[in-house]
Amino acid sequence: MKLWGGRFREDENKLMEDFNRSLHVDKRLYFEDIKGSIAHVNMLVKCDLLTRNEGESIKRSLLSILEDIESGTLPIEGDFEDIHSFVEATLTERIGETAKKLHTARSRNDQVALDTRLYAKNKALEVLEQIEDLQHNLVEKAKENNVIMPGYTHLQRAQVVTLKHHLMAYFSMLDRDRKRILNAIEILDESPLGCGALAGTTHTIDREMTAKELGFSKPMNNFLDGVSDRDYLLELTSGFSIIMMHVSRLSEELILWSSQEFKFISIDDAYSTGSSIMPQKKNPDAAELIRGKTGRVYGSLTSLLTTMKGLPLAYNKDMQEDKEPFFDALDTVLSCLKIMSKMISTMKVHTENMKKAVNDGFLNATEVADYLVSKGVAFRDAHSIVGSIVIYCEDHDKPIEELTLAELKSLNPLVDEDLYEFIDYQNILNKGIKVNLLK
């Protein structure tokens, strides 16, 4: 069944039919399509564009179609152009001519826009749930592991931090992600139903009613914009891209930390794989896959931006290409958030290895400079002095805190016994200037 064709003298070429078909992609919109149609029917009845009996007949059949799809007795398949023609054809098959009245005061353009917007809103809420689940697991793992570890810049040991503080940095990133998705939901929360093809309808309809029934804050103001706006897909996919960037960075940390060179953590066997030839290997493939799939989501964003960049108002068939990249980005970000959440909740932390890395890394060198500043030395001079101390430590294979007072004084006479307390790692963390590290 086609939803168009009356003005054509010849049948569509079979190759064109296949090229034009999108059912295999947009079939996942069946729930939103039926939900939107039921709201539309309720409005048509209220506005006397359908009789009450006609409305009830259409709604009952739509609900039976929904039930049959979800039970598996009605597979979404066949030579239908899209999910909209599938639902309407099935409705016509079940109740006959009355089904043809469903499309009164509605275009496929505002129907497509409505279905996609409803789906995006619902799935964005699911992404929020997964972000919050990962945040919860980061907090729990952080609480369990308020232990010292090296903080890095340039992937070189820099200053002492805690694993708790390190993990909570990712909590903060995800909190910004959460706010971005919430903002996108707020912006997209407008109903395009009633915009028609691009110029509304000559029928007297109630757009406020359908917007309210479908859970939107209001109808869209401009009909042209209503059927051609895909900003919400771009904004959500942009948000997904930033989420993926964050979990990719965390994946990189987990990959490094689980290596034999670091040995800071162990990733649970459930989220690791082995080698087909090297029996000793335990590979962090879950983290590596997240890191790899990040580019896939970036590609979806670029695809959407490229599709939309040159389109005149209003609807153009190019926009059929909006769903596949959005769906792929959505599926990818949901699966990656779920896997990362499981990896964090099950990973084991090797605290002694972290402490050893702190002791071997001269991570209190900055505090030695601060100490000398407290004795009246200019910071630039203190920086140079501590550089000499580090060279001495490297030459004698000692950390700064294990140098004798005599050795320290030989390097700078201002050093006294109180330096040892000043550069103790736990004292460093407890100092007021770094109290935030423990939060």
Tab-separated table of C-alpha atoms in Angstrom:
chain	number	residue	atom	x	y	z
A	1	MET	CA	0.000	0.000	0.000
A	2	LYS	CA	1.184	3.501	-0.902
A	3	LEU	CA	0.016	6.658	0.839
A	4	TRP	CA	0.249	8.499	-2.484
A	5	GLY	CA	0.008	7.793	-6.235
A	6	GLY	CA	-3.263	9.216	-7.539
A	7	ARG	CA	-1.592	11.692	-9.886
A	8	PHE	CA	0.816	9.153	-11.410
A	9	ARG	CA	0.146	7.574	-14.816
A	10	GLU	CA	2.685	4.786	-14.428
A	11	ASP	CA	3.769	2.506	-11.612
A	12	GLU	CA	6.913	3.201	-9.663
A	13	ASN	CA	9.964	1.339	-10.882
A	14	LYS	CA	10.766	-1.661	-8.662
A	15	LEU	CA	14.329	-0.439	-8.210
A	16	MET	CA	12.978	2.941	-7.073
A	17	GLU	CA	10.541	1.236	-4.704
A	18	ASP	CA	13.377	-0.571	-2.980
A	19	PHE	CA	15.541	2.548	-2.985
A	20	ASN	CA	12.734	4.605	-1.443
A	21	ARG	CA	11.757	2.052	1.217
A	22	SER	CA	12.695	2.764	4.857
A	23	LEU	CA	10.605	0.189	6.746
A	24	HIS	CA	13.699	-1.762	7.786
A	25	VAL	CA	14.974	1.365	9.575
A	26	ASP	CA	11.881	3.161	10.878
A	27	LYS	CA	9.954	0.071	12.007
A	28	ARG	CA	11.215	0.751	15.515
A	29	LEU	CA	8.887	3.781	15.549
A	30	TYR	CA	5.756	1.591	15.590
A	31	PHE	CA	4.832	2.479	19.191
A	32	GLU	CA	5.169	6.216	18.602
A	33	ASP	CA	3.287	5.988	15.302
A	34	ILE	CA	0.328	4.284	16.942
A	35	LYS	CA	0.429	6.533	20.016
A	36	GLY	CA	0.454	9.632	17.810
A	37	SER	CA	-2.413	8.283	15.703
A	38	ILE	CA	-4.548	7.620	18.776
A	39	ALA	CA	-4.022	11.195	20.001
A	40	HIS	CA	-4.875	12.447	16.509
A	41	VAL	CA	-8.082	10.383	16.461
A	42	ASN	CA	-9.144	11.730	19.861
A	43	MET	CA	-8.678	15.250	18.539
A	44	LEU	CA	-10.596	14.505	15.299
A	45	VAL	CA	-13.543	13.223	17.316
A	46	LYS	CA	-13.513	16.284	19.574
A	47	CYS	CA	-13.438	18.583	16.532
A	48	ASP	CA	-16.279	16.647	14.830
A	49	LEU	CA	-14.053	15.469	12.001
A	50	LEU	CA	-14.782	11.852	12.988
A	51	THR	CA	-17.873	10.427	14.661
A	52	ARG	CA	-17.456	8.897	18.085
A	53	ASN	CA	-18.116	5.415	16.665
A	54	GLU	CA	-15.535	5.922	13.917
A	55	GLY	CA	-12.995	7.118	16.460
A	56	GLU	CA	-13.594	4.184	18.779
A	57	SER	CA	-13.327	1.697	15.910
A	58	ILE	CA	-10.003	3.162	14.748
A	59	LYS	CA	-8.565	3.323	18.277
A	60	ARG	CA	-9.567	-0.264	19.117
A	61	SER	CA	-7.924	-1.502	15.964
A	62	LEU	CA	-4.778	0.563	16.502
A	63	LEU	CA	-4.454	-0.862	20.016
A	64	SER	CA	-4.944	-4.393	18.665
A	65	ILE	CA	-2.213	-3.756	16.085
A	66	LEU	CA	0.094	-2.550	18.848
A	67	GLU	CA	-0.663	-5.610	20.963
A	68	ASP	CA	-0.072	-7.960	18.038
A	69	ILE	CA	3.244	-6.303	17.124
A	70	GLU	CA	4.524	-6.505	20.694
A	71	SER	CA	3.386	-10.118	21.131
A	72	GLY	CA	5.139	-11.109	17.913
A	73	THR	CA	1.980	-12.259	16.098
A	74	LEU	CA	2.201	-9.335	13.660
A	75	PRO	CA	5.723	-9.057	12.244
A	76	ILE	CA	6.631	-5.705	10.725
A	77	GLU	CA	7.565	-6.807	7.225
A	78	GLY	CA	6.394	-6.727	3.633
A	79	ASP	CA	6.614	-4.385	0.673
A	80	PHE	CA	5.585	-1.310	2.623
A	81	GLU	CA	7.321	2.004	2.122
A	82	ASP	CA	7.638	2.777	5.817
A	83	ILE	CA	6.146	2.138	9.262
A	84	HIS	CA	3.355	4.646	8.601
A	85	SER	CA	2.097	2.826	5.508
A	86	PHE	CA	2.454	-0.514	7.314
A	87	VAL	CA	0.226	0.615	10.198
A	88	GLU	CA	-2.337	2.275	7.927
A	89	ALA	CA	-2.503	-0.719	5.580
A	90	THR	CA	-2.959	-3.101	8.510
A	91	LEU	CA	-5.662	-0.824	9.932
A	92	THR	CA	-7.477	-0.738	6.568
A	93	GLU	CA	-7.278	-4.512	6.301
A	94	ARG	CA	-8.912	-4.840	9.733
A	95	ILE	CA	-11.680	-2.212	9.675
A	96	GLY	CA	-12.063	-1.247	6.027
A	97	GLU	CA	-13.019	2.175	4.695
A	98	THR	CA	-13.159	3.880	8.104
A	99	ALA	CA	-9.382	3.524	8.353
A	100	LYS	CA	-8.956	5.909	5.447
A	101	LYS	CA	-10.340	8.740	7.584
A	102	LEU	CA	-7.389	8.535	10.006
A	103	HIS	CA	-5.240	10.755	7.801
A	104	THR	CA	-7.708	13.657	7.913
A	105	ALA	CA	-5.907	16.947	8.804
A	106	ARG	CA	-2.528	15.193	8.904
A	107	SER	CA	0.390	14.816	6.507
A	108	ARG	CA	3.024	12.155	6.549
A	109	ASN	CA	5.465	15.031	7.070
A	110	ASP	CA	4.109	15.996	10.497
A	111	GLN	CA	3.500	12.324	11.281
A	112	VAL	CA	7.159	11.468	10.648
A	113	ALA	CA	8.284	14.520	12.622
A	114	LEU	CA	6.026	13.560	15.522
A	115	ASP	CA	7.099	9.897	15.639
A	116	THR	CA	10.792	10.754	15.523
A	117	ARG	CA	10.465	13.468	18.155
A	118	LEU	CA	8.481	11.225	20.530
A	119	TYR	CA	11.007	8.417	20.098
A	120	ALA	CA	13.978	10.742	20.617
A	121	LYS	CA	12.434	12.133	23.800
A	122	ASN	CA	11.710	8.697	25.259
A	123	LYS	CA	15.155	7.345	24.417
A	124	ALA	CA	16.893	10.461	25.727
A	125	LEU	CA	15.290	9.705	29.100
A	126	GLU	CA	16.736	6.180	28.863
A	127	VAL	CA	20.191	7.641	28.194
A	128	LEU	CA	19.767	9.790	31.313
A	129	GLU	CA	19.034	6.668	33.365
A	130	GLN	CA	22.199	4.992	32.102
A	131	ILE	CA	24.308	8.092	32.817
A	132	GLU	CA	22.972	8.182	36.362
A	133	ASP	CA	23.631	4.458	36.822
A	134	LEU	CA	27.259	4.918	35.760
A	135	GLN	CA	27.561	7.942	38.049
A	136	HIS	CA	26.227	5.853	40.944
A	137	ASN	CA	28.801	3.123	40.336
A	138	LEU	CA	31.607	5.667	40.077
A	139	VAL	CA	30.565	7.153	43.442
A	140	GLU	CA	30.394	3.721	45.096
A	141	LYS	CA	33.791	2.664	43.732
A	142	ALA	CA	35.247	6.028	44.760
A	143	LYS	CA	33.920	5.703	48.318
A	144	GLU	CA	35.503	2.265	48.597
A	145	ASN	CA	38.874	3.491	47.322
A	146	ASN	CA	39.876	6.787	48.895
A	147	VAL	CA	43.515	5.726	48.436
A	148	ILE	CA	46.510	7.651	47.174
A	149	MET	CA	47.699	7.296	43.611
A	150	PRO	CA	49.772	9.303	41.169
A	151	GLY	CA	48.041	12.089	39.307
A	152	TYR	CA	49.384	12.509	35.777
A	153	THR	CA	50.070	15.242	33.268
A	154	HIS	CA	51.563	14.307	29.869
A	155	LEU	CA	51.137	10.718	31.145
A	156	GLN	CA	54.004	11.433	33.535
A	157	ARG	CA	53.593	11.169	37.301
A	158	ALA	CA	52.901	14.682	38.533
A	159	GLN	CA	51.340	15.055	41.995
A	160	VAL	CA	49.629	12.819	44.489
A	161	VAL	CA	45.843	12.509	44.276
A	162	THR	CA	43.357	9.870	45.358
A	163	LEU	CA	41.602	7.308	43.229
A	164	LYS	CA	38.384	8.691	44.669
A	165	HIS	CA	39.161	12.145	43.313
A	166	HIS	CA	40.230	10.708	39.970
A	167	LEU	CA	37.003	8.734	39.508
A	168	MET	CA	34.912	11.686	40.632
A	169	ALA	CA	36.406	13.726	37.781
A	170	TYR	CA	34.481	11.414	35.451
A	171	PHE	CA	31.387	11.851	37.616
A	172	SER	CA	31.686	15.598	36.947
A	173	MET	CA	32.034	15.030	33.191
A	174	LEU	CA	28.958	12.809	33.190
A	175	ASP	CA	27.062	15.412	35.204
A	176	ARG	CA	27.628	17.896	32.394
A	177	ASP	CA	26.494	15.213	29.941
A	178	ARG	CA	23.336	14.718	31.978
A	179	LYS	CA	22.600	18.452	31.887
A	180	ARG	CA	23.165	18.567	28.118
A	181	ILE	CA	20.661	15.749	27.541
A	182	LEU	CA	18.147	17.391	29.898
A	183	ASN	CA	18.559	20.649	27.984
A	184	ALA	CA	18.020	18.859	24.668
A	185	ILE	CA	14.825	17.263	26.021
A	186	GLU	CA	13.549	20.643	27.176
A	187	ILE	CA	14.182	22.192	23.754
A	188	LEU	CA	12.609	19.344	21.754
A	189	ASP	CA	9.514	19.196	23.973
A	190	GLU	CA	7.171	20.686	21.339
A	191	SER	CA	4.624	18.882	19.186
A	192	PRO	CA	4.769	19.136	15.361
A	193	LEU	CA	1.412	17.384	14.947
A	194	GLY	CA	-0.977	19.631	13.034
A	195	CYS	CA	1.746	21.314	10.986
A	196	GLY	CA	0.568	19.257	8.008
A	197	ALA	CA	2.835	19.009	4.997
A	198	LEU	CA	4.216	22.506	5.656
A	199	ALA	CA	1.274	24.904	5.949
A	200	GLY	CA	-1.103	23.386	8.470
A	201	THR	CA	-4.630	22.401	7.486
A	202	THR	CA	-7.878	24.141	6.504
A	203	HIS	CA	-9.724	21.944	9.025
A	204	THR	CA	-10.432	23.358	12.460
A	205	ILE	CA	-8.237	21.264	14.769
A	206	ASP	CA	-6.968	21.444	18.348
A	207	ARG	CA	-3.168	21.267	18.405
A	208	GLU	CA	-3.043	22.128	22.099
A	209	MET	CA	-5.073	18.998	22.846
A	210	THR	CA	-2.771	16.613	20.960
A	211	ALA	CA	0.350	18.267	22.368
A	212	LYS	CA	-0.939	17.804	25.905
A	213	GLU	CA	-2.089	14.211	25.339
A	214	LEU	CA	1.306	13.280	23.897
A	215	GLY	CA	3.183	14.829	26.827
A	216	PHE	CA	4.625	17.863	25.038
A	217	SER	CA	4.819	21.274	26.650
A	218	LYS	CA	3.260	23.034	23.623
A	219	PRO	CA	2.707	22.815	19.853
A	220	MET	CA	5.480	24.095	17.591
A	221	ASN	CA	4.993	27.719	16.563
A	222	ASN	CA	5.902	27.549	12.881
A	223	PHE	CA	4.536	24.891	10.524
A	224	LEU	CA	7.518	25.047	8.145
A	225	ASP	CA	9.910	24.612	11.039
A	226	GLY	CA	7.717	21.926	12.590
A	227	VAL	CA	8.089	19.484	9.697
A	228	SER	CA	11.712	20.302	8.820
A	229	ASP	CA	13.351	20.689	12.231
A	230	ARG	CA	15.884	18.000	13.097
A	231	ASP	CA	17.916	20.137	15.490
A	232	TYR	CA	16.901	17.881	18.352
A	233	LEU	CA	18.504	14.863	16.649
A	234	LEU	CA	21.648	16.901	16.049
A	235	GLU	CA	21.713	18.161	19.624
A	236	LEU	CA	21.167	14.716	21.115
A	237	THR	CA	23.750	13.125	18.815
A	238	SER	CA	26.178	15.886	19.745
A	239	GLY	CA	25.487	15.103	23.395
A	240	PHE	CA	26.033	11.400	22.686
A	241	SER	CA	29.361	12.247	21.025
A	242	ILE	CA	30.557	14.108	24.113
A	243	ILE	CA	29.402	11.253	26.357
A	244	MET	CA	31.372	8.851	24.176
A	245	MET	CA	34.427	11.089	24.377
A	246	HIS	CA	34.201	10.949	28.168
A	247	VAL	CA	33.744	7.185	28.437
A	248	SER	CA	36.479	6.733	25.835
A	249	ARG	CA	38.875	8.708	28.038
A	250	LEU	CA	37.862	6.576	31.008
A	251	SER	CA	38.340	3.463	28.864
A	252	GLU	CA	41.874	4.579	28.042
A	253	GLU	CA	42.612	4.938	31.762
A	254	LEU	CA	41.252	1.464	32.499
A	255	ILE	CA	43.279	-0.018	29.637
A	256	LEU	CA	46.470	1.576	30.939
A	257	TRP	CA	45.766	0.832	34.596
A	258	SER	CA	45.049	-2.842	33.890
A	259	SER	CA	48.312	-3.331	31.966
A	260	GLN	CA	51.268	-5.142	33.525
A	261	GLU	CA	53.182	-1.859	33.439
A	262	PHE	CA	50.693	-0.181	35.797
A	263	LYS	CA	48.834	-2.986	37.633
A	264	PHE	CA	46.577	-0.443	39.333
A	265	ILE	CA	43.373	-2.366	38.634
A	266	SER	CA	42.033	-5.645	37.313
A	267	ILE	CA	39.045	-5.667	34.986
A	268	ASP	CA	36.599	-8.444	35.830
A	269	ASP	CA	36.785	-11.588	33.682
A	270	ALA	CA	33.181	-10.967	32.564
A	271	TYR	CA	34.334	-7.867	30.655
A	272	SER	CA	37.642	-9.186	29.315
A	273	THR	CA	38.625	-11.614	26.580
A	274	GLY	CA	41.601	-13.856	25.878
A	275	SER	CA	43.991	-14.543	23.038
A	276	SER	CA	43.598	-17.359	20.526
A	277	ILE	CA	47.345	-18.051	20.641
A	278	MET	CA	48.713	-16.611	23.911
A	279	PRO	CA	47.067	-18.401	26.862
A	280	GLN	CA	48.367	-15.922	29.438
A	281	LYS	CA	46.587	-12.938	27.901
A	282	LYS	CA	43.637	-11.136	29.473
A	283	ASN	CA	42.608	-8.318	27.201
A	284	PRO	CA	40.508	-5.263	28.207
A	285	ASP	CA	38.334	-5.637	25.112
A	286	ALA	CA	35.208	-4.042	26.601
A	287	ALA	CA	37.126	-0.823	27.232
A	288	GLU	CA	38.834	-1.019	23.847
A	289	LEU	CA	35.499	-1.475	22.081
A	290	ILE	CA	34.055	1.580	23.838
A	291	ARG	CA	37.108	3.544	22.744
A	292	GLY	CA	36.665	2.266	19.185
A	293	LYS	CA	32.919	2.872	18.985
A	294	THR	CA	33.414	6.535	19.875
A	295	GLY	CA	34.409	7.278	16.284
A	296	ARG	CA	31.224	5.595	15.116
A	297	VAL	CA	29.087	8.065	17.080
A	298	TYR	CA	31.180	10.979	15.817
A	299	GLY	CA	30.484	9.680	12.299
A	300	SER	CA	26.727	9.687	12.960
A	301	LEU	CA	26.884	13.328	14.041
A	302	THR	CA	28.860	14.295	10.941
A	303	SER	CA	26.404	12.386	8.751
A	304	LEU	CA	23.402	14.194	10.254
A	305	LEU	CA	25.032	17.609	9.983
A	306	THR	CA	25.960	16.941	6.358
A	307	THR	CA	22.441	15.753	5.493
A	308	MET	CA	20.823	18.870	6.938
A	309	LYS	CA	23.315	21.544	5.926
A	310	GLY	CA	21.914	22.472	2.493
A	311	LEU	CA	18.201	21.744	2.734
A	312	PRO	CA	15.701	24.465	1.811
A	313	LEU	CA	12.409	24.626	3.692
A	314	ALA	CA	10.423	22.589	4.281
A	315	TYR	CA	10.524	18.781	4.130
A	316	ASN	CA	12.915	17.084	1.700
A	317	LYS	CA	13.383	13.352	1.123
A	318	ASP	CA	17.006	13.694	2.220
A	319	MET	CA	15.607	13.829	5.745
A	320	GLN	CA	14.661	10.157	5.544
A	321	GLU	CA	18.400	9.656	6.108
A	322	ASP	CA	18.192	11.216	9.589
A	323	LYS	CA	17.052	8.092	11.402
A	324	GLU	CA	19.722	5.523	10.652
A	325	PRO	CA	22.660	7.554	12.044
A	326	PHE	CA	20.624	8.724	15.027
A	327	PHE	CA	19.437	5.215	15.852
A	328	ASP	CA	22.968	3.860	15.511
A	329	ALA	CA	24.435	6.586	17.743
A	330	LEU	CA	21.687	6.013	20.305
A	331	ASP	CA	22.156	2.235	20.386
A	332	THR	CA	25.919	2.655	20.649
A	333	VAL	CA	25.891	5.155	23.507
A	334	LEU	CA	23.355	3.095	25.485
A	335	SER	CA	25.373	-0.116	25.140
A	336	CYS	CA	28.660	1.629	25.992
A	337	LEU	CA	27.212	3.299	29.111
A	338	LYS	CA	25.848	-0.052	30.299
A	339	ILE	CA	29.143	-1.879	29.748
A	340	MET	CA	31.200	0.889	31.374
A	341	SER	CA	28.910	0.895	34.393
A	342	LYS	CA	29.404	-2.865	34.812
A	343	MET	CA	33.170	-2.582	34.371
A	344	ILE	CA	33.443	0.091	37.058
A	345	SER	CA	31.256	-1.774	39.552
A	346	THR	CA	33.225	-5.029	39.182
A	347	MET	CA	36.825	-3.812	38.783
A	348	LYS	CA	39.365	-4.598	41.522
A	349	VAL	CA	41.735	-1.901	42.767
A	350	HIS	CA	45.337	-2.755	43.710
A	351	THR	CA	46.015	-0.085	46.300
A	352	GLU	CA	49.555	-1.176	47.156
A	353	ASN	CA	50.676	-0.803	43.554
A	354	MET	CA	49.200	2.684	43.473
A	355	LYS	CA	51.024	3.627	46.676
A	356	LYS	CA	54.291	2.234	45.324
A	357	ALA	CA	53.890	4.303	42.161
A	358	VAL	CA	53.451	7.399	44.340
A	359	ASN	CA	56.605	6.656	46.326
A	360	ASP	CA	58.640	6.069	43.163
A	361	GLY	CA	57.538	9.213	41.379
A	362	PHE	CA	58.848	12.272	43.310
A	363	LEU	CA	55.231	13.411	43.554
A	364	ASN	CA	56.013	15.637	46.537
A	365	ALA	CA	58.534	17.739	44.598
A	366	THR	CA	56.074	20.623	44.212
A	367	GLU	CA	55.533	20.605	47.968
A	368	VAL	CA	59.303	20.850	48.544
A	369	ALA	CA	59.243	23.979	46.373
A	370	ASP	CA	56.277	25.311	48.383
A	371	TYR	CA	58.227	24.590	51.565
A	372	LEU	CA	61.202	26.626	50.350
A	373	VAL	CA	58.837	29.458	49.372
A	374	SER	CA	57.570	29.423	52.960
A	375	LYS	CA	61.211	29.965	53.985
A	376	GLY	CA	61.458	33.096	51.832
A	377	VAL	CA	62.799	31.627	48.579
A	378	ALA	CA	61.296	32.981	45.351
A	379	PHE	CA	59.250	30.260	43.623
A	380	ARG	CA	61.361	30.266	40.447
A	381	ASP	CA	64.498	29.761	42.524
A	382	ALA	CA	62.752	27.092	44.610
A	383	HIS	CA	61.736	25.326	41.387
A	384	SER	CA	65.363	25.183	40.269
A	385	ILE	CA	66.594	23.986	43.677
A	386	VAL	CA	64.054	21.142	43.769
A	387	GLY	CA	65.082	20.142	40.245
A	388	SER	CA	68.612	19.636	41.600
A	389	ILE	CA	67.221	17.611	44.514
A	390	VAL	CA	65.353	15.313	42.102
A	391	ILE	CA	68.529	14.769	40.064
A	392	TYR	CA	70.356	13.853	43.278
A	393	CYS	CA	67.566	11.406	44.186
A	394	GLU	CA	67.712	9.774	40.748
A	395	ASP	CA	71.479	9.412	40.992
A	396	HIS	CA	71.182	7.799	44.451
A	397	ASP	CA	67.988	5.816	43.762
A	398	LYS	CA	66.077	7.405	46.634
A	399	PRO	CA	62.737	9.202	46.968
A	400	ILE	CA	62.925	12.722	48.413
A	401	GLU	CA	61.387	11.713	51.744
A	402	GLU	CA	64.154	9.122	52.324
A	403	LEU	CA	67.014	11.588	51.988
A	404	THR	CA	68.752	12.300	55.273
A	405	LEU	CA	68.580	15.781	56.733
A	406	ALA	CA	72.316	16.114	56.075
A	407	GLU	CA	71.814	15.282	52.411
A	408	LEU	CA	68.972	17.768	52.144
A	409	LYS	CA	70.954	20.529	53.843
A	410	SER	CA	73.865	19.907	51.502
A	411	LEU	CA	71.463	20.647	48.670
A	412	ASN	CA	69.947	23.685	50.378
A	413	PRO	CA	70.762	24.966	53.881
A	414	LEU	CA	67.215	26.301	54.452
A	415	VAL	CA	65.836	22.775	54.740
A	416	ASP	CA	65.051	21.682	58.280
A	417	GLU	CA	63.482	18.708	60.081
A	418	ASP	CA	59.941	20.026	59.509
A	419	LEU	CA	60.260	19.322	55.771
A	420	TYR	CA	59.510	15.631	56.338
A	421	GLU	CA	56.090	16.377	57.805
A	422	PHE	CA	55.435	18.978	55.107
A	423	ILE	CA	56.036	16.511	52.251
A	424	ASP	CA	54.357	13.454	53.782
A	425	TYR	CA	51.851	12.304	51.189
A	426	GLN	CA	48.923	11.922	53.537
A	427	ASN	CA	49.659	15.344	55.029
A	428	ILE	CA	49.747	16.790	51.528
A	429	LEU	CA	46.265	15.431	50.873
A	430	ASN	CA	44.993	16.680	54.220
A	431	LYS	CA	46.217	20.237	53.758
A	432	GLY	CA	43.503	22.820	53.348
A	433	ILE	CA	44.649	23.805	49.893
A	434	LYS	CA	43.966	20.278	48.670
A	435	VAL	CA	41.061	19.321	50.864
A	436	ASN	CA	38.915	19.104	47.723
A	437	LEU	CA	40.911	16.039	46.674
A	438	LEU	CA	39.192	14.070	49.418
A	439	LYS	CA	35.664	15.033	48.378
